[in-house]
Structure formats: C-alpha cells, structure tokens
mmCIF file of C-alpha atoms in Angstrom:
data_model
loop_
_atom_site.group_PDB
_atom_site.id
_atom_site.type_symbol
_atom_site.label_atom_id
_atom_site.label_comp_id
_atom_site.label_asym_id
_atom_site.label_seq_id
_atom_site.Cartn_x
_atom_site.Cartn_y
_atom_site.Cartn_z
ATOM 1 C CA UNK A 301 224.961 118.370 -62.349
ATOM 2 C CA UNK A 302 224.532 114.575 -61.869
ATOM 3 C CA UNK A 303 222.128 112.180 -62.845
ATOM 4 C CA UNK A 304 221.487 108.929 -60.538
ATOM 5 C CA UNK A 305 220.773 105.707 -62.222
ATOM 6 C CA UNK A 306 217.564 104.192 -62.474
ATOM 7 C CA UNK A 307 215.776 100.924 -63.308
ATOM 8 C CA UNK A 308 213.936 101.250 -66.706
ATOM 9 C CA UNK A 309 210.823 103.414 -66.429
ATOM 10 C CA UNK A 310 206.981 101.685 -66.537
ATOM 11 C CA UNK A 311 204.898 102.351 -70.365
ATOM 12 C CA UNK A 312 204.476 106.110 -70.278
ATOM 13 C CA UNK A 313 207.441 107.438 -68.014
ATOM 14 C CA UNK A 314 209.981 109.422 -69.461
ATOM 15 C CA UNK A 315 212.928 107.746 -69.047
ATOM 16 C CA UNK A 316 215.003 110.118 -65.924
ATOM 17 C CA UNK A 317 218.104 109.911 -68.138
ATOM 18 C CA UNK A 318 216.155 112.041 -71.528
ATOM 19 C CA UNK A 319 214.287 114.518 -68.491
ATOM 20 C CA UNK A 320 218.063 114.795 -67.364
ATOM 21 C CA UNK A 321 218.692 116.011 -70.244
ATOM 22 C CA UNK A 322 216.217 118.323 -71.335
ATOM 23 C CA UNK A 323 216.721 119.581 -67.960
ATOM 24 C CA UNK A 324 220.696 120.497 -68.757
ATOM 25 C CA UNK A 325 219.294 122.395 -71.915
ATOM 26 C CA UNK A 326 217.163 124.190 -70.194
ATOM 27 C CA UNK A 327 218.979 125.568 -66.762
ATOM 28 C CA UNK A 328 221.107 128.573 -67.307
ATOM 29 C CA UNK A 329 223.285 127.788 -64.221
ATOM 30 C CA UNK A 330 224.130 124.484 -62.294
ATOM 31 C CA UNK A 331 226.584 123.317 -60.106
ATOM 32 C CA UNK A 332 226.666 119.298 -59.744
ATOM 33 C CA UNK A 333 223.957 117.677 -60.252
ATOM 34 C CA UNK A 334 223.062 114.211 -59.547
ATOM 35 C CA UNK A 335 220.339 111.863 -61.160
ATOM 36 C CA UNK A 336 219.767 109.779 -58.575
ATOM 37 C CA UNK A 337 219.480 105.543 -58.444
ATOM 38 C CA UNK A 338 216.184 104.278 -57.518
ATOM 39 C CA UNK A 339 215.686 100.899 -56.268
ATOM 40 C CA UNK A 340 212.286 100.967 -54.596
ATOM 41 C CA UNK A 341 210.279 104.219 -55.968
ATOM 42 C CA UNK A 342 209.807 106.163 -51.963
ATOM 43 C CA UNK A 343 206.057 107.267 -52.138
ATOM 44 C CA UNK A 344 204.752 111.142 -51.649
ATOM 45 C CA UNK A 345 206.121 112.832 -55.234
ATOM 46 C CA UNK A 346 203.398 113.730 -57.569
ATOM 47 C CA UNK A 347 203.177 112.553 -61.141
ATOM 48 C CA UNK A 348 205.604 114.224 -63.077
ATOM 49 C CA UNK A 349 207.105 115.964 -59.862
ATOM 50 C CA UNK A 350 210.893 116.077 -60.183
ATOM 51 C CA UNK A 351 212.615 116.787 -56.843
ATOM 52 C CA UNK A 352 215.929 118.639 -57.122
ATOM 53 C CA UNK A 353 217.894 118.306 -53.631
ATOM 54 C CA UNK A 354 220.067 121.081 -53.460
ATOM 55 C CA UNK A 355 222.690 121.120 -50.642
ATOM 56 C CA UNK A 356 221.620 124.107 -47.662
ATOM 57 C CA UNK A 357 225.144 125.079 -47.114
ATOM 58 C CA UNK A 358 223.958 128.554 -46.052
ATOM 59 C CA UNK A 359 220.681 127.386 -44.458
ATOM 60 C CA UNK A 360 217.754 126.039 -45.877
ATOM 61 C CA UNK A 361 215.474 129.345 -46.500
ATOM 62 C CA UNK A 362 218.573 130.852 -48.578
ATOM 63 C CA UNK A 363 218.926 127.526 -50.685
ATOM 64 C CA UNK A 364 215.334 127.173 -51.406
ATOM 65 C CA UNK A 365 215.090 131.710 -51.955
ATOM 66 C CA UNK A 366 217.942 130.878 -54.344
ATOM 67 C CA UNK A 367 217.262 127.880 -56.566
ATOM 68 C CA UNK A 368 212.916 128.292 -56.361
ATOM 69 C CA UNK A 369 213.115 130.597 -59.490
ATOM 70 C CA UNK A 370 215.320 128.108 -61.349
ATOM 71 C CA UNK A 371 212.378 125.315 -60.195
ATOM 72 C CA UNK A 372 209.730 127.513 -61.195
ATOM 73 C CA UNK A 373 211.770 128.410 -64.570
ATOM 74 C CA UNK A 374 211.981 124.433 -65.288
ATOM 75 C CA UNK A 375 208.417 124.069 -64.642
ATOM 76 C CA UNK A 376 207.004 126.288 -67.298
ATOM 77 C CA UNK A 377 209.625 125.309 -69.991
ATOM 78 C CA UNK A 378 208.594 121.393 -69.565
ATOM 79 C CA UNK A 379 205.166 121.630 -68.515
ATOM 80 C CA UNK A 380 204.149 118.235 -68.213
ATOM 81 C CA UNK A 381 206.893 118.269 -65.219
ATOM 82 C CA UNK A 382 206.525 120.165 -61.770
ATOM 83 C CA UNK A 383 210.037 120.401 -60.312
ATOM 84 C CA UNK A 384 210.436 121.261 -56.356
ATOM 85 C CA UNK A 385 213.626 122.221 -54.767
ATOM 86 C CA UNK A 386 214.454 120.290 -51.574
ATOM 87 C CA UNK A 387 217.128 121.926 -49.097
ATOM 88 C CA UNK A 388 219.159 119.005 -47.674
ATOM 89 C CA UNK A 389 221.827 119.677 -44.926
ATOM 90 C CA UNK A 390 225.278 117.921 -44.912
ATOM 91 C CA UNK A 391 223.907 114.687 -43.300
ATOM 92 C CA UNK A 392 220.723 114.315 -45.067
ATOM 93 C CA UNK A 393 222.653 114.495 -49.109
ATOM 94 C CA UNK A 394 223.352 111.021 -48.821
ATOM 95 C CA UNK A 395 220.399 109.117 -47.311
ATOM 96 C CA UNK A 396 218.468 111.514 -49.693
ATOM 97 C CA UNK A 397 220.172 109.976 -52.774
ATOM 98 C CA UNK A 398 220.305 105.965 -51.187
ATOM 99 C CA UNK A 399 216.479 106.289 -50.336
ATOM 100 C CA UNK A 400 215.755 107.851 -53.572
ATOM 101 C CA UNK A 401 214.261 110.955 -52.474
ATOM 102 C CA UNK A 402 215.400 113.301 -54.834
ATOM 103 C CA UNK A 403 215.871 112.940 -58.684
ATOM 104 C CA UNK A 404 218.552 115.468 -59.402
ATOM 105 C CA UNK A 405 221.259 116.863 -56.509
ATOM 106 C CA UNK A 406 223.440 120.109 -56.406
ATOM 107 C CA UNK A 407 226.430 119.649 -54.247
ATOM 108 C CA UNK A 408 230.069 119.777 -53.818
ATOM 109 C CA UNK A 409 232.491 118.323 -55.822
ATOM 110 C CA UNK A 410 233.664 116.412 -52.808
ATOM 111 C CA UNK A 411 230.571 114.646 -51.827
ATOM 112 C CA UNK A 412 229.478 114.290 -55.560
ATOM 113 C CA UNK A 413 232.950 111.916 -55.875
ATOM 114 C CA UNK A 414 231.746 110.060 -52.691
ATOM 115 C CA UNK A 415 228.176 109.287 -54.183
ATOM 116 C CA UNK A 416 229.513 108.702 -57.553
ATOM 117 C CA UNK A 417 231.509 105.797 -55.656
ATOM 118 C CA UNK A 418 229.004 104.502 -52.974
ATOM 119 C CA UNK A 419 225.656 105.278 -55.462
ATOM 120 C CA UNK A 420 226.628 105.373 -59.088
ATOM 121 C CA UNK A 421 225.746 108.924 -59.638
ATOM 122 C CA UNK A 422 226.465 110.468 -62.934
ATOM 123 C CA UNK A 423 227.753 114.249 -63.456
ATOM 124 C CA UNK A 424 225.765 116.050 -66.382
ATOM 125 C CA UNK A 425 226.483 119.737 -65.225
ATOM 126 C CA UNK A 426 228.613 122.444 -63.667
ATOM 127 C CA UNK A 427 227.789 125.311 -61.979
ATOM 128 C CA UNK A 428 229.005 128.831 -62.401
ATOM 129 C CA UNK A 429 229.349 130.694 -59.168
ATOM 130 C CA UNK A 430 228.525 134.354 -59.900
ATOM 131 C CA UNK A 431 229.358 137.476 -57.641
ATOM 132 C CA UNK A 432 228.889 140.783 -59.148
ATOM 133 C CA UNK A 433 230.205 140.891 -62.422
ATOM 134 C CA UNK A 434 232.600 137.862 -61.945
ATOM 135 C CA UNK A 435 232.026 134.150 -62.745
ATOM 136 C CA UNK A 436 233.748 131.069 -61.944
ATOM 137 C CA UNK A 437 233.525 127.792 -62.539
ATOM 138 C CA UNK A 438 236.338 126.624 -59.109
ATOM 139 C CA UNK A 439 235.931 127.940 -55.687
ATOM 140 C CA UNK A 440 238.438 127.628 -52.882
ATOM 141 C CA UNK A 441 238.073 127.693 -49.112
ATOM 142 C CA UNK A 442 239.446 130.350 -46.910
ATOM 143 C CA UNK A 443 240.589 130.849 -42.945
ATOM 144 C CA UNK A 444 239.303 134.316 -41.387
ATOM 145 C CA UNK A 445 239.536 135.828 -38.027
ATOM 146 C CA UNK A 446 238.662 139.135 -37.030
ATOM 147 C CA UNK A 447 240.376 142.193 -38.551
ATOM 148 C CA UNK A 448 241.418 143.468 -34.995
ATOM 149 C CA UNK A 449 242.946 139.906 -34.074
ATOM 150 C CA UNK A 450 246.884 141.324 -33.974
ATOM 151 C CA UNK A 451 247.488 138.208 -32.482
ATOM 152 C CA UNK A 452 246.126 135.927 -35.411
ATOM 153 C CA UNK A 453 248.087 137.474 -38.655
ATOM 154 C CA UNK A 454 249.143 133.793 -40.429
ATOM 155 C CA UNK A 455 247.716 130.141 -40.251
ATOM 156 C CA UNK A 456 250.323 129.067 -38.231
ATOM 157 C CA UNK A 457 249.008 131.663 -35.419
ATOM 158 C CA UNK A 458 245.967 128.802 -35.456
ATOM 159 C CA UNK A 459 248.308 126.595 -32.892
ATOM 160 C CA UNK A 460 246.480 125.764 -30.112
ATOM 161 C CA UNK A 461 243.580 128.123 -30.648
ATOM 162 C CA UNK A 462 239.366 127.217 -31.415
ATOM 163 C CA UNK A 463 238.675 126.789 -35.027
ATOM 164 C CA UNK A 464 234.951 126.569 -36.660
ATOM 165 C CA UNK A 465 234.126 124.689 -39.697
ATOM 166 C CA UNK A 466 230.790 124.547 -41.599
ATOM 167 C CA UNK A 467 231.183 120.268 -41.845
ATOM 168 C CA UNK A 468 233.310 117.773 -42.095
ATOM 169 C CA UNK A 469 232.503 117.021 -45.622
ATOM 170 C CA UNK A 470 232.088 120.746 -46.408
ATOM 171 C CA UNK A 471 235.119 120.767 -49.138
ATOM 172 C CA UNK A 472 235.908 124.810 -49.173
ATOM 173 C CA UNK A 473 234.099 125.120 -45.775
ATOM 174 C CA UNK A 474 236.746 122.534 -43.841
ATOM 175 C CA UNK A 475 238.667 120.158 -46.040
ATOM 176 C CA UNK A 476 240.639 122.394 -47.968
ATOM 177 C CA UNK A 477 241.554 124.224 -44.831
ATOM 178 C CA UNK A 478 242.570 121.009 -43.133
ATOM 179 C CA UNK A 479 245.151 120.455 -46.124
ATOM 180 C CA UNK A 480 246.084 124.374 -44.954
ATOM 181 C CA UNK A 481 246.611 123.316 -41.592
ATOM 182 C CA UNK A 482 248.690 120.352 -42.258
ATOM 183 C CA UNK A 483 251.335 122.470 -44.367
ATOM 184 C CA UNK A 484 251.649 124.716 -41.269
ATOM 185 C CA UNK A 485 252.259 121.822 -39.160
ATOM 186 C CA UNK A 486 248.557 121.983 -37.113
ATOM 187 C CA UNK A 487 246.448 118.974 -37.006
ATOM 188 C CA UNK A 488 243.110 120.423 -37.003
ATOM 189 C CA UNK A 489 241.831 117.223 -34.953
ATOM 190 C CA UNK A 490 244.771 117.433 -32.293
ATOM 191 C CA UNK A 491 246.839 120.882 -33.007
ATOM 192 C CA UNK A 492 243.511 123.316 -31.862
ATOM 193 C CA UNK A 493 242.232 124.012 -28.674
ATOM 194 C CA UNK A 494 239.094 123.171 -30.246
ATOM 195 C CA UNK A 495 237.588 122.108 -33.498
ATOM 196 C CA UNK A 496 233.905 122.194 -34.017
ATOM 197 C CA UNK A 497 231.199 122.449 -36.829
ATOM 198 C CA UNK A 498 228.251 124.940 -37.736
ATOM 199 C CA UNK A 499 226.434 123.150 -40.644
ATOM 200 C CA UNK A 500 226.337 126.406 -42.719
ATOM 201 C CA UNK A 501 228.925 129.251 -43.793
ATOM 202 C CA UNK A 502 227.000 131.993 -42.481
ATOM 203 C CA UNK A 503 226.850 130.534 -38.602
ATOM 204 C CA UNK A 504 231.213 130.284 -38.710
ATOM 205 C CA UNK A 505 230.858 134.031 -40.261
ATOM 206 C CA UNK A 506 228.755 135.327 -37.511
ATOM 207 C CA UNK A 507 230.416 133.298 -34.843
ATOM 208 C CA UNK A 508 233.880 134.298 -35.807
ATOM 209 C CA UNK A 509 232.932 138.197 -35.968
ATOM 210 C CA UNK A 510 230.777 137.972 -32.389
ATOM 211 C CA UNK A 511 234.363 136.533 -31.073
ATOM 212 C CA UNK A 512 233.056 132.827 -30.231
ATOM 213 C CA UNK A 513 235.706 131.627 -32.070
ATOM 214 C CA UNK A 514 239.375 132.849 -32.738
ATOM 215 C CA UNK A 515 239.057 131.688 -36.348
ATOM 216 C CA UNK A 516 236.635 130.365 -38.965
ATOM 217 C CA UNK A 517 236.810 128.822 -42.676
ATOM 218 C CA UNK A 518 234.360 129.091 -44.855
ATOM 219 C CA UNK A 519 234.220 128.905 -49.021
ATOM 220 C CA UNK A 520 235.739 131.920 -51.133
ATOM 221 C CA UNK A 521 232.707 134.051 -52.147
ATOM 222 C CA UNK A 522 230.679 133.669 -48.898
ATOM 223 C CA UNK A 523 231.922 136.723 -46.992
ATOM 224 C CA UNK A 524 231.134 138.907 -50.386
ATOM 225 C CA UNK A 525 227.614 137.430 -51.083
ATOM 226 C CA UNK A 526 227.122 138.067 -47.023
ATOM 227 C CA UNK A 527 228.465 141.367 -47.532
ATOM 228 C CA UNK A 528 225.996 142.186 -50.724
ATOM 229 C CA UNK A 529 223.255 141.085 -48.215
ATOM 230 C CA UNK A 530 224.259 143.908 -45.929
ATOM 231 C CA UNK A 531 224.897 141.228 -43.196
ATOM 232 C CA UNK A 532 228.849 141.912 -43.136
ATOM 233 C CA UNK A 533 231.177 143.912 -43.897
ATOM 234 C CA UNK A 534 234.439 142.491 -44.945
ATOM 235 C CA UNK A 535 236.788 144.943 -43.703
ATOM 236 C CA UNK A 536 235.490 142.966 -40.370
ATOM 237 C CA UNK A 537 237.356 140.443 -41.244
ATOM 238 C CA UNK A 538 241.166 139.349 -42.056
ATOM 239 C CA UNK A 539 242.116 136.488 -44.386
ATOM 240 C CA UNK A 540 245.182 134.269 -43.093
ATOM 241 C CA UNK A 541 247.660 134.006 -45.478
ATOM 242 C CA UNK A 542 245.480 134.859 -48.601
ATOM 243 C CA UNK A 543 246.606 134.271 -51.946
ATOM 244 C CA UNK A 544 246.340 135.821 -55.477
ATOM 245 C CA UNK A 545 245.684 133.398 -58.302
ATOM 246 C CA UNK A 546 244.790 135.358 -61.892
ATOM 247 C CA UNK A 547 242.589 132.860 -63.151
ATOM 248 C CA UNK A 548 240.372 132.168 -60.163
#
C-alpha cells in the first residue's frame, strides 16, 4: 500500500497520512497502496469519503466483487469514514493519482515505482496473494499456449508467431515475459508476427484457449483463480518453459 502526499489538511480534517494509517491497521490484506498527492482537491467525494483506486487487471466488476467487502469492512471499523473502491484500468492509474481522484491505490509494483518517481507516492503496505491454502507475498508472469499446441513446446517456439499481453505496463502480464523473450533471442516488438494487448488477464486466457492467438502471458495465479471460478480448466493449457522455485 502507498500513501500520496498531500498539502496540510483545513481545521477539522484528519490529516490523510494518520487515516493512512489507521487504515494499514485495520486491512487484513493489501497489495500496494498509494496515498495519493493532492494539489487542487477534484470535487464529487463526500465528506469523509475515502476513494481507494484499485487497479481492474481482471476487469472492473471482478476488482470492485473483490475489494467491496474490504471497503465495506473499513467503513464500519472507522465510522466517521465511508471508503469506495474505484476500478481503474491500466491507462486511467496514473491520471487518477495526478488529478487526485483517489486517496489510496492498489497496483503493481511496477507502476507503483513509476508514480513513486513522477508523483511522490509513498508505499505503506503489501499485499498477500492467496490461492487455496497458499500465500505469497511475489508473483511472477507466465507464457501459455494451448495444451494441444505440439508445435509451441518452449519460448523460443514464440519466433515469428502472435503473442497477447494484458498491457504494456502490466509487470507479470507483459514485462516480465518481454525479459523472457529477450533471453530466447525474440524481440517481442520485432521477433512476433504480432504483438497486441487485452487490458485484463482473463481476455489473453480466453483468447489464447479460443485459438486467436498462438500464445498468451498473463500473471502466475490467474489461470488457477480462473480455474476455481469454473471458467478454465488448466489442463487446457501448457506453460512454456515453466519453472520450479521452492519459495514462491
């Protein structure tokens, strides 16, 4: 979690920086969070509303079905607050934080290090990704195709074929598999027959297993939450050159 600077508050406002922090002791789970800087207050929140963007990497409804009962859970532990969860895709995070429309963001390590450098935003939390019984505090990104691809069995099969990413600042959804790429010899950007971008995880899951694509990356955990949904099953699916780390 991050916190976003701010100019000192008016008589009566609780400083963002102590909410901030109440806030940390009272969520169970975060990821990073960002307070965010506020030059000229935007209008429309209500008094004591405290907007919490929270990047839609999988689609607005699932953010907001996700992270509502952690708003509503804030909300009766500091009453004199309301807090409202705000989906942002990849493009709105920033101009969200620059135009001050949200007072706390979740979202990737990657674009938290760009908006601590362009916006002064402040990490206060970390979140701890949880599928079935495991937790983690690290994700990675991985490169599927479809399990009856014979002809796609290693990254380096990726020469000359379509790739689809979630965005390019999506850090386990495309940059991680660009570094991937690179160590194979492929230039995502020049190396592919074509290189294009969903906005969520779930669109380069369904896209790679209706065959629009020959392969897909998308963040480690996102084909087991889709297959807890009952949307997918991941014997559908075949990682390129996956890889066994014991304390991930």
């Amino acid at each position: 979690m991050s916190h976003i600077p701010r100019p000192p508050p008016t008589p009566g406002t609780p400083p963002i920086r102590r909410t901030g922090q109440r806030l940390v002791r009272a969520m169970l789970l975060a990821r990073l969070w960002l307070p965010v800087a506020q030059a000229d207050p935007s209008p429309g929140p209500t008094v004591g509303e405290i907007r919490i963007g929270v990047l839609s990497h999988r689609g607005d409804a699932i953010a907001e079905r996700s992270w509502t009962p952690t708003a509503d859970y804030l909300s009766a532990a500091l009453p004199e607050h309301r807090f409202r969860i705000v989906p942002l895709d990849f493009s709105q995070v920033e101009p969200a934080v620059r135009d001050a429309q949200v007072d706390f963001v979740l979202v990737n390590p990657g674009i938290y290090v760009n908006l601590e450098v362009r916006h002064r935003v402040s990490r206060i939390a970390t979140m701890q990704n949880r599928v079935g019984l495991m937790r983690s505090n690290v994700f990675g990104g991985v490169l599927i195709t479809r399990a009856d691809r014979s002809d796609l069995t290693r990254i380096a099969d990726l020469k000359g074929r379509s790739l689809l990413a979630v965005d390019p600042d999506s850090l386990g959804g495309f940059q991680m598999a660009w570094g991937e790429l690179l160590e194979q010899g492929i230039d995502p950007h020049r190396g592919l027959s074509r290189l294009a971008f969903s906005g969520t995880h779930d669109a380069v899951v369904q896209a790679v297993r209706r065959g629009d694509y020959d392969a897909g990356t998308v963040r480690t955990d996102i084909l087991e939450q889709m297959q807890a949904e009952g949307s997918v099953r991941l014997d559908e699916f075949r990682v390129l050159n996956p890889r066994e780390d014991p304390d991930f």
